[in-house]
Short mmCIF file of C-alpha atoms in Angstrom, two decimals:
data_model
loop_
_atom_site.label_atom_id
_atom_site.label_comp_id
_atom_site.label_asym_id
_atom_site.label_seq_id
_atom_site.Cartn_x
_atom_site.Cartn_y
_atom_site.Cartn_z
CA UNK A 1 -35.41 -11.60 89.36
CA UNK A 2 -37.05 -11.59 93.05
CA UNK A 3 -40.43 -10.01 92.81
CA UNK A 4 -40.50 -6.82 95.19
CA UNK A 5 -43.44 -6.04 97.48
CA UNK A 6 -44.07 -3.27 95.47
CA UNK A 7 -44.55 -5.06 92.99
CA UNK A 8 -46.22 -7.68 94.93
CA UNK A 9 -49.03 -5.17 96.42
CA UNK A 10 -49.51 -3.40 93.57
CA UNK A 11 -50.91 -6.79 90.66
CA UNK A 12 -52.93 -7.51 94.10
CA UNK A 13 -54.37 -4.40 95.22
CA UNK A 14 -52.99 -4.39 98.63
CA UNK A 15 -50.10 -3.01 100.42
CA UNK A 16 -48.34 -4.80 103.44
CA UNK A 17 -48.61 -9.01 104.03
CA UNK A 18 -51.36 -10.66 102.34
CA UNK A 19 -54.50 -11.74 104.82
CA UNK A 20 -54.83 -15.06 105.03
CA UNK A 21 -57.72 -17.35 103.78
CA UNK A 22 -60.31 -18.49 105.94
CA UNK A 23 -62.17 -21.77 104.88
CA UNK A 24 -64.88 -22.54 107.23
CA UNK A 25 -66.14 -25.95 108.19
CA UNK A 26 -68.98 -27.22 106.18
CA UNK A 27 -71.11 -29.78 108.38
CA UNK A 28 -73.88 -29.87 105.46
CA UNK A 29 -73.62 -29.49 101.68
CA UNK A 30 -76.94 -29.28 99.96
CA UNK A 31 -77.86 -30.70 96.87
CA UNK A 32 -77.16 -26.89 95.01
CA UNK A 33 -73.68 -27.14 96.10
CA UNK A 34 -73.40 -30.51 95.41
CA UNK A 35 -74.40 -29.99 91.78
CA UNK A 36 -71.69 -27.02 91.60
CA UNK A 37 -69.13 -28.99 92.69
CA UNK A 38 -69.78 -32.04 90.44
CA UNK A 39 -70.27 -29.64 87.31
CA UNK A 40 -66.80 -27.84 88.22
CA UNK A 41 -65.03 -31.08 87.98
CA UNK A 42 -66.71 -32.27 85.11
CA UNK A 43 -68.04 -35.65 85.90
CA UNK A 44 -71.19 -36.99 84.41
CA UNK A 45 -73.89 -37.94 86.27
CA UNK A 46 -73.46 -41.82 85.44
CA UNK A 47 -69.66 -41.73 85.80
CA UNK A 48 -70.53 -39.95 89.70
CA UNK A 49 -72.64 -42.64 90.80
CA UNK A 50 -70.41 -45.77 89.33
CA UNK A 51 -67.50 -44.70 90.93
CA UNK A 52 -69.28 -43.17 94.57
CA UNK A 53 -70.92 -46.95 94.16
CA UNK A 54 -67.52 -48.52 94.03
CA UNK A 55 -65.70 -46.82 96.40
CA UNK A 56 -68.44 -47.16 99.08
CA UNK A 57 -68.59 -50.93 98.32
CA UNK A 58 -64.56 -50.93 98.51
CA UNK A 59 -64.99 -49.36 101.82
CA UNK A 60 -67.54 -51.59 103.27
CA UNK A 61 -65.61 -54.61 102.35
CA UNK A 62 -62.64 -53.30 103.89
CA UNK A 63 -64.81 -52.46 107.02
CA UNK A 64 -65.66 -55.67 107.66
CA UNK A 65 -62.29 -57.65 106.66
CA UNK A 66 -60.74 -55.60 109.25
CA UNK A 67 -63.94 -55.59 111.47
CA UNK A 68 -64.24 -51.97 112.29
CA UNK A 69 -67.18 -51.14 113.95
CA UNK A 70 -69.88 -48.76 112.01
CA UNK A 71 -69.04 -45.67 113.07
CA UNK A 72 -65.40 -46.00 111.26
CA UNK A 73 -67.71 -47.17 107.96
CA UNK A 74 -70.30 -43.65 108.38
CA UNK A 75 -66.65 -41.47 109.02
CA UNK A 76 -64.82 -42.89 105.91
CA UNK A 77 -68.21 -42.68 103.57
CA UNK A 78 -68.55 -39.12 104.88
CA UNK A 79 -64.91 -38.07 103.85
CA UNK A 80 -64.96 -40.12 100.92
CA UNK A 81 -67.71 -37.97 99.69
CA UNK A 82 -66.55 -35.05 100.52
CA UNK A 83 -62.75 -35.91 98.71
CA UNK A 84 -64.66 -36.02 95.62
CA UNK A 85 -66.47 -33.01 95.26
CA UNK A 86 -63.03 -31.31 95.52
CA UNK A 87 -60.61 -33.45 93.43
CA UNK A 88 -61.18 -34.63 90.21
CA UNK A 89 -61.57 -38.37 89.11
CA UNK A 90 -58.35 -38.30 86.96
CA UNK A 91 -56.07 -37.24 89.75
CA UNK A 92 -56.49 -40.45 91.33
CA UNK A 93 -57.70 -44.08 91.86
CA UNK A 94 -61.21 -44.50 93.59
CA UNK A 95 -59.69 -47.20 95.54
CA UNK A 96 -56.72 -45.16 96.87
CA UNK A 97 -59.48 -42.25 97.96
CA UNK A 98 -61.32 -44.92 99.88
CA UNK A 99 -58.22 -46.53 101.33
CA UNK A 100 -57.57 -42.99 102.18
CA UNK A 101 -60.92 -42.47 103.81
CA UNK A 102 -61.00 -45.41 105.76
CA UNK A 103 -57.36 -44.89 107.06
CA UNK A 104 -58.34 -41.46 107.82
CA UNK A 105 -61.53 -42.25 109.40
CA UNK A 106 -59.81 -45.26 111.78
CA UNK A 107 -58.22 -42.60 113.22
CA UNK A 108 -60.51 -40.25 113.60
CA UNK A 109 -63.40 -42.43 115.67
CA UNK A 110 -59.99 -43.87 117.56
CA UNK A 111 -60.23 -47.46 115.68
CA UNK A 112 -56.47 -46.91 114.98
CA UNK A 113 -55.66 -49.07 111.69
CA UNK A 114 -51.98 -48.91 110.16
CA UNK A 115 -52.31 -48.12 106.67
CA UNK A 116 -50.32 -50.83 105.84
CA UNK A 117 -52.55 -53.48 108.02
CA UNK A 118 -55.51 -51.63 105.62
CA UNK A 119 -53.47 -52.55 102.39
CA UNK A 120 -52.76 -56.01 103.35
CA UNK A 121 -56.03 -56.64 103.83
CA UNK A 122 -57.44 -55.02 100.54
CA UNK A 123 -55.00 -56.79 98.94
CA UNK A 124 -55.66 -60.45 100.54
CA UNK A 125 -59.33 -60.04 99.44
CA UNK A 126 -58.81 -59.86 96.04
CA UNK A 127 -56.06 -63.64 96.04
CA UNK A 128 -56.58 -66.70 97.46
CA UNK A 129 -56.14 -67.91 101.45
CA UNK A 130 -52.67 -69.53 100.02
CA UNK A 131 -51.55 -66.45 98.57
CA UNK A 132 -52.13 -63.78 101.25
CA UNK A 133 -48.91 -62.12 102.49
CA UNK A 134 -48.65 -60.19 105.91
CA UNK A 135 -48.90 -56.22 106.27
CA UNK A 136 -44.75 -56.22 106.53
CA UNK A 137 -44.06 -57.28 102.32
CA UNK A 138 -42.02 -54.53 100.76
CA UNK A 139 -44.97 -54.32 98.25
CA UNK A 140 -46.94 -52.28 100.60
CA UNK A 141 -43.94 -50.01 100.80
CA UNK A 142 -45.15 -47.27 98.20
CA UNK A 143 -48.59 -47.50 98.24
CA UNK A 144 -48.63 -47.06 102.12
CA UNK A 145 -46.70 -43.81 101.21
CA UNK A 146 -49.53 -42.62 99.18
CA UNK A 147 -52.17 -43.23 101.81
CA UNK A 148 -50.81 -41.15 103.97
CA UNK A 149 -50.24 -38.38 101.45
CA UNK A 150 -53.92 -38.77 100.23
CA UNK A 151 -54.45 -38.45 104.18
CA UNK A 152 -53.91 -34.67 104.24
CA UNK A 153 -55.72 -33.82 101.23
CA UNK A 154 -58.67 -35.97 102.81
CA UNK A 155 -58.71 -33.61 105.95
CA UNK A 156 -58.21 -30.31 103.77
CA UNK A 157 -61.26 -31.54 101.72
CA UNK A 158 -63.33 -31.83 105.07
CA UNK A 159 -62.36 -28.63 106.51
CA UNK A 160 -60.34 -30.74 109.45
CA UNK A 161 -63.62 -30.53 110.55
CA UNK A 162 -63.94 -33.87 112.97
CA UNK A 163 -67.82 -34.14 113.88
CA UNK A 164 -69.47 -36.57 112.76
CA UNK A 165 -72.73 -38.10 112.79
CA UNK A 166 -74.42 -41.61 113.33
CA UNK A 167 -77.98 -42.46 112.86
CA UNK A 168 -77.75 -45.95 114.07
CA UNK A 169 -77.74 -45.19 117.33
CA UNK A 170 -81.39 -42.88 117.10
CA UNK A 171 -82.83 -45.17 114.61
CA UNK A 172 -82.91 -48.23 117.42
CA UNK A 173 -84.38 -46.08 119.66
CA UNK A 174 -87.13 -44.88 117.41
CA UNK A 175 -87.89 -48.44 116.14
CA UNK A 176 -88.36 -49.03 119.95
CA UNK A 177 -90.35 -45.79 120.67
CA UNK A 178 -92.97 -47.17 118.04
CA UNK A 179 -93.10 -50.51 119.27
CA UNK A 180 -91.63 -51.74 115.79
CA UNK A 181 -90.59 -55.72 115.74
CA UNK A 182 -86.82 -55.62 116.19
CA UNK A 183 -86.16 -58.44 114.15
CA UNK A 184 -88.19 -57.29 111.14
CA UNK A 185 -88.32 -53.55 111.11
CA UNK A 186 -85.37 -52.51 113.34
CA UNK A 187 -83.14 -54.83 111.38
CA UNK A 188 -84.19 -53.55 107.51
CA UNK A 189 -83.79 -50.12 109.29
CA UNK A 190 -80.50 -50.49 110.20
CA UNK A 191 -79.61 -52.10 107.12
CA UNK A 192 -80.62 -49.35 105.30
CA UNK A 193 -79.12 -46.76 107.44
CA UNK A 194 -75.25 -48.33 106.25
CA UNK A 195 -77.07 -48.00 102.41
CA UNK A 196 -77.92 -44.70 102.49
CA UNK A 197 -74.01 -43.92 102.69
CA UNK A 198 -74.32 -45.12 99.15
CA UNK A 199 -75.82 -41.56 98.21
CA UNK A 200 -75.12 -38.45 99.41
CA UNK A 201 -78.13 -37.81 101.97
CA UNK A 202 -75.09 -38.14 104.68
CA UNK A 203 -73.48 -34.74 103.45
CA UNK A 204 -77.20 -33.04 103.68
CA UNK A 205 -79.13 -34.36 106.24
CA UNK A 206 -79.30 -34.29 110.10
CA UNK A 207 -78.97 -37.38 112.07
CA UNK A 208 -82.90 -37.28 112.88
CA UNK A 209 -83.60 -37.12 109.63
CA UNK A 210 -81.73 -39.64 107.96
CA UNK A 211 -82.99 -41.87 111.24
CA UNK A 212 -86.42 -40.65 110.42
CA UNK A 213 -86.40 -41.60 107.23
CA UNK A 214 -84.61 -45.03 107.46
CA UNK A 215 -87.65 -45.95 110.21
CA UNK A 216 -90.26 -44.52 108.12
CA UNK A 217 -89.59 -46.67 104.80
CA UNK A 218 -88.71 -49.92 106.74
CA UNK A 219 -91.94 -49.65 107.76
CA UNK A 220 -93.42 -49.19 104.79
CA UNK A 221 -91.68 -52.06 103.32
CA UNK A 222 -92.98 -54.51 106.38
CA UNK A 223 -96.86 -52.55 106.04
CA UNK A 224 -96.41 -51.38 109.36
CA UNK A 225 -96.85 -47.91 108.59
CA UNK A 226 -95.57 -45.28 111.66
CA UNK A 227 -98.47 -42.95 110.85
CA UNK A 228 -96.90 -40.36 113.81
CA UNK A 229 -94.13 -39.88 111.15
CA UNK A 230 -95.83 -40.43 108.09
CA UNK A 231 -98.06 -37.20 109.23
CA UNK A 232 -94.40 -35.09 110.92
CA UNK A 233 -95.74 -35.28 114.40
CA UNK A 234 -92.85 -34.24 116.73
CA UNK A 235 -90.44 -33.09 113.50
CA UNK A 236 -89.47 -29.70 115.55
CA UNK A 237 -88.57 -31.68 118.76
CA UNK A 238 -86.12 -33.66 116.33
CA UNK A 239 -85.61 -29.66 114.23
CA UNK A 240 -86.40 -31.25 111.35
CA UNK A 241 -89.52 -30.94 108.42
CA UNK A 242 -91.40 -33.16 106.97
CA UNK A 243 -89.83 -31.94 103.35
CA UNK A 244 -86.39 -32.81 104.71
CA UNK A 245 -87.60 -36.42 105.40
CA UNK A 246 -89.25 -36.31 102.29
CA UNK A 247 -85.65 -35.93 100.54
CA UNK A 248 -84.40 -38.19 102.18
CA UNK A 249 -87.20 -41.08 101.54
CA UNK A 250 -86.85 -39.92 97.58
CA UNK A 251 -82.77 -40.44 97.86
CA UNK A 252 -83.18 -43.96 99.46
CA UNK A 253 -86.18 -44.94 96.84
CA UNK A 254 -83.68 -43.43 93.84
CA UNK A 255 -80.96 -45.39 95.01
CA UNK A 256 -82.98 -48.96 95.64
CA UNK A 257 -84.74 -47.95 92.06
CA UNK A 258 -81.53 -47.83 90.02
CA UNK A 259 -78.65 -49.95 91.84
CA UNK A 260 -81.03 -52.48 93.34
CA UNK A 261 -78.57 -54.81 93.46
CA UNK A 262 -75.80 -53.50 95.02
CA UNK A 263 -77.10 -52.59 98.32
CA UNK A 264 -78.36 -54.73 101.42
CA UNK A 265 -81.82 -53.88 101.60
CA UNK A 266 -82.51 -53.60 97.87
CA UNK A 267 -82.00 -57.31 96.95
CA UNK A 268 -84.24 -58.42 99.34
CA UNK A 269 -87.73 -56.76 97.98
CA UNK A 270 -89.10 -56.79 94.51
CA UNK A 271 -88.44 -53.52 92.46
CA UNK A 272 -91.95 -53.12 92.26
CA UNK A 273 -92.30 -52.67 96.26
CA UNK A 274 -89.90 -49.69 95.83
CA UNK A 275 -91.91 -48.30 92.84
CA UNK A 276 -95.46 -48.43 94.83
CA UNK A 277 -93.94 -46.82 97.62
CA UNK A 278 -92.35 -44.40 95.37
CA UNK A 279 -95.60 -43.14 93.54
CA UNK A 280 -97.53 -42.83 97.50
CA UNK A 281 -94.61 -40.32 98.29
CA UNK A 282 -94.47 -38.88 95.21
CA UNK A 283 -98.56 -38.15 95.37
CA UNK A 284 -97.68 -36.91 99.29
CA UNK A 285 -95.14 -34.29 97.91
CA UNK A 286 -97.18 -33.34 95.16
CA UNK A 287 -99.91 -32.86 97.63
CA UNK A 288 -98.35 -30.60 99.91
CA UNK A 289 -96.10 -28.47 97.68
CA UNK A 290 -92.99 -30.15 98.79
CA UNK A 291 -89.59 -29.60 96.80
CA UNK A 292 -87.74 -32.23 95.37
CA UNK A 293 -84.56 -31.21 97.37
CA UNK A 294 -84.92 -28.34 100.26
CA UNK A 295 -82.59 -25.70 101.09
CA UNK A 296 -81.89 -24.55 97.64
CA UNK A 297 -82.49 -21.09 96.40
CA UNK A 298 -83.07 -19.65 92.66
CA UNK A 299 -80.07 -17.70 90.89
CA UNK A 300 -81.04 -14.74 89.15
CA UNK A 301 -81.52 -15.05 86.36
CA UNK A 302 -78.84 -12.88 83.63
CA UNK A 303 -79.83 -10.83 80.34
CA UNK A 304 -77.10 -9.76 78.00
CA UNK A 305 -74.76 -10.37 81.15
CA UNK A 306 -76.37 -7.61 83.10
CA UNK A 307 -78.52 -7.75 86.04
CA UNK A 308 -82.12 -7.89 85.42
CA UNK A 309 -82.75 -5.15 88.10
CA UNK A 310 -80.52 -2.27 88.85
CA UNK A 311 -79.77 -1.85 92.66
CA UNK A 312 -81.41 -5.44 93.51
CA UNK A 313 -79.59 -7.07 96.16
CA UNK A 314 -78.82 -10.32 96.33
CA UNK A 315 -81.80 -12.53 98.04
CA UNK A 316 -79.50 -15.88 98.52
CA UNK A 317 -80.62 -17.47 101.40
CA UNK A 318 -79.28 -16.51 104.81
CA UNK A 319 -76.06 -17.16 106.47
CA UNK A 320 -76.41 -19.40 109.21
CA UNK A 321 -74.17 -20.81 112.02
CA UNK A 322 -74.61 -24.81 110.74
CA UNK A 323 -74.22 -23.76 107.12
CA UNK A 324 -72.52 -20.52 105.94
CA UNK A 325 -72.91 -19.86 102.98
CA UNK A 326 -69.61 -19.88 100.67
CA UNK A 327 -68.37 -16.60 98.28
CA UNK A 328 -68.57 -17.60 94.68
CA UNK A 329 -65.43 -16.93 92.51
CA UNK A 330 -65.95 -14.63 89.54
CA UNK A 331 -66.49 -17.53 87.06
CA UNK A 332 -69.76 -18.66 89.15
CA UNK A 333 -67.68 -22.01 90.73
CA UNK A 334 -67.61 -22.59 94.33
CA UNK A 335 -64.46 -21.97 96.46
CA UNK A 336 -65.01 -25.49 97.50
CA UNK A 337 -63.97 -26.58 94.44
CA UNK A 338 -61.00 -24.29 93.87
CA UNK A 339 -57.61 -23.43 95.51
CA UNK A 340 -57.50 -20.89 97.81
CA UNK A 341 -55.97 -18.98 95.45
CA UNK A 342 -58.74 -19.24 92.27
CA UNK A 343 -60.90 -18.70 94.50
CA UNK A 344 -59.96 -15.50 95.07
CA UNK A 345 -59.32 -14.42 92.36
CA UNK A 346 -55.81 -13.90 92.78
CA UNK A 347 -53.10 -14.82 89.85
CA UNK A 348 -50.59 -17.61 90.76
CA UNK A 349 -46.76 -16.84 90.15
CA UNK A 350 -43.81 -19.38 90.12
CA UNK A 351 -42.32 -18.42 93.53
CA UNK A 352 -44.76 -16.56 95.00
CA UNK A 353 -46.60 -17.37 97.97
CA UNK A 354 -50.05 -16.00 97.62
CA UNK A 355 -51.05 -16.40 101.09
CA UNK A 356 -51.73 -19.03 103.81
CA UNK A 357 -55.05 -20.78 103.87
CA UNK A 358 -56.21 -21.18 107.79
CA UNK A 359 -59.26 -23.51 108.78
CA UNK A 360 -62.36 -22.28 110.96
CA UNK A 361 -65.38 -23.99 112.92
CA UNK A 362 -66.93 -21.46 114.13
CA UNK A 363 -68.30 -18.87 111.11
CA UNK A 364 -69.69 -15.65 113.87
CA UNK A 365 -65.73 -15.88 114.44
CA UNK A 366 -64.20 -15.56 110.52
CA UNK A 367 -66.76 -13.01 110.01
CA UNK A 368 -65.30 -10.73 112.46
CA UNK A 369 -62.04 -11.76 111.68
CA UNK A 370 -62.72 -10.38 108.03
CA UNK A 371 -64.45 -7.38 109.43
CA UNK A 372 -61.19 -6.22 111.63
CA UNK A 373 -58.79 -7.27 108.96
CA UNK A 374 -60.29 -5.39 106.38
CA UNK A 375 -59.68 -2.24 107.84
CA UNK A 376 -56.25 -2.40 107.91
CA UNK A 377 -56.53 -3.35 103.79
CA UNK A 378 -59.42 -0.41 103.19
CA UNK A 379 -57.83 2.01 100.53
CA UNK A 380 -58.35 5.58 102.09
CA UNK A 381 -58.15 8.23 99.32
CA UNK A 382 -59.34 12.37 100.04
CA UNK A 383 -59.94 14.97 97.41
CA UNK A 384 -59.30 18.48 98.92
CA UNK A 385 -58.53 22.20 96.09
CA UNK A 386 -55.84 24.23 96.70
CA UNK A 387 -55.77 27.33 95.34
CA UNK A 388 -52.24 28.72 94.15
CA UNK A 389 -51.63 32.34 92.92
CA UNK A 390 -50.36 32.77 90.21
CA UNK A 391 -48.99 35.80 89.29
CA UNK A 392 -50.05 37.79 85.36
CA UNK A 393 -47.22 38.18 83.12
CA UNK A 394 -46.74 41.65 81.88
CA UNK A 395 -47.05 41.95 77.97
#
């Protein structure tokens, strides 16, 4: 039996058409989101960084079989990244979600790449020169069918948001700026701009910051310390702090600490050069009250289930135009993580359309959307007494 729109409006709470969702483009994802997203699909901490490891390496590899310039490598990282904080592990292989990313990313910074010219090569690096087969072979039949499928979900993941950012490009100027050697500074900089895609500073960070950074511990490494950026002189031209570099410095230090030898940079120097450098920063951030990762905020804290406080508002940080912040579901998860349906809430039947999902840049624009919309959905009720007379019986 067809479900009515009675019916329909009254398990939701609405009358009419439902609204649509709006999910808003999310240019940065902090390390508190990050966290909620990881815990929602219940990876492990070890298990996250082997497979963000692997699929970064897979990428790189493929980057430079196909010789795709770096901008391709920082787009697929980013959406690779971003693919698995919504889907879980199980639901697919990490080298199909970086196959996926690069494909995705080729067309995206206009390096156009057929997927099945990116399978052919994946597969010819893993045979022999006498045993590689061209991008036509009916193997690549299935598989390329599954790329582009994984395609969609990759740009639903990232909002179809399509900006992107490369630190390369600042970092060579800075290294210039400070009169660093090219050959010696500029060059472990740059390599270890392409590593930091390895962790997740990418998703957080500005480009200034990540360029900042990169500069700031090459130089470090070669003892040609930048002490203009070691003390944050000029951060606000660059709107940046001097915690947010900080971060970033600890990610690159964590990453070069524990998978050494997996990265470019990392193989080169002695794990005790990273260690030194590690305790000075550590000492720095001690020093000045610095937090281990910025832009998070506190959640209150629950008694009994109840609020601690009646009548406190909520004092989560700020919505602002570069990050709005996202509505929790009842069950404490992020939207990210959910359908658009779970994460409102909203029970799923077998032939019911619950609504259509729509995709926003601009957040001053979905907030006023909401606002208008919501008026039309606002449940008007008035209480007026009417007095009736009533007439005595006669006994």
């Amino acid at each position: 039996m067809a479900v009515t729109q009675s019916e329909f409006a009254a398990e939701n709470g609405h009358v009419g058409p439902h609204p649509s969702y709006i999910q808003l483009a999310k240019p940065y994802i902090f390390e508190q989101k990050l966290q909620e997203c990881m815990a929602a699909t219940g990876v492990t901490e070890a298990k996250e960084d082997n497979i963000r490891l692997q699929g970064v390496a897979w990428i790189d590899s493929l980057r430079k079989a196909l010789h795709l310039p770096v901008r391709t490598f920082n787009t697929a990282c980013v959406y690779y990244h971003r693919f698995r904080l919504v889907h879980v592990d199980t639901e697919y292989g990490f080298m199909d979600a970086a196959t996926a990313a690069l494909f995705t990313a080729c067309k995206i910074e206009d390096t156009l790449k057929k997927s099945r010219e990116i399978l052919c090569a994946a597969y010819n690096q893993k045979v022999t020169s006498a045993e590689h087969v061209s991008q036509d072979d009916p193997m690549f039949d299935n598989p390329s069918k599954a790329i582009v499928g994984l395609e969609r979900l990759m740009l639903e993941a990232s909002g179809f948001d399509y900006r992107s950012r490369y630190p390369q490009k600042l970092l060579l100027k800075l290294s210039k700026y400070y009169n660093l050697d090219r050959d010696s500074v500029g060059k472990t900089a740059y390599n270890m701009s392409l590593d930091l895609y390895r962790t997740f500073a990418p998703l957080k960070q500005t480009t200034s910051t990540m360029a900042i950074a990169c500069v700031e511990l090459a130089g470090r490494l070669h003892e040609r310390n930048v002490q203009e950026l070691e003390a944050g002189k000029g951060f606000k031209k660059w709107r940046t702090s001097r915690a947010e570099v900080m971060e970033t410095l600890l990610d690159l230090l964590d990453l070069y600490t524990h998978h050494r030898t997996i990265t470019t940079v990392g193989q080169e120097y002695p794990i005790e050069t990273f260690i030194a450098i590690r305790i000075t920063l550590n000492q720095e951030a001690s020093a000045n009250d610095y937090p281990r990762y910025t832009n998070s905020v506190k959640k209150r804290s629950l008694a009994n289930g109840t609020k601690t406080a009646n009548g406190t508002k909520d004092t989560r940080s700020a919505k602002s135009p570069l990050s709005p912040q996202d509505t929790l579901a009842s069950d404490g998860k992020s939207s990210v993580t959910l359908s658009p349906e779970a994460a409102a809430g909203a029970k799923v039947r077998a032939g019911l359309k619950e609504g259509t999902v729509r995709f926003m840049l601009d957040p001053e624009r979905a907030r006023d959307e909401k606002n208008i919309v919501a008026e039309y959905f606002r449940v008007e009720e008035e209480e007026y007494e009417v007095e009736v007379e009533r007439e005595l019986r006669r006994g």
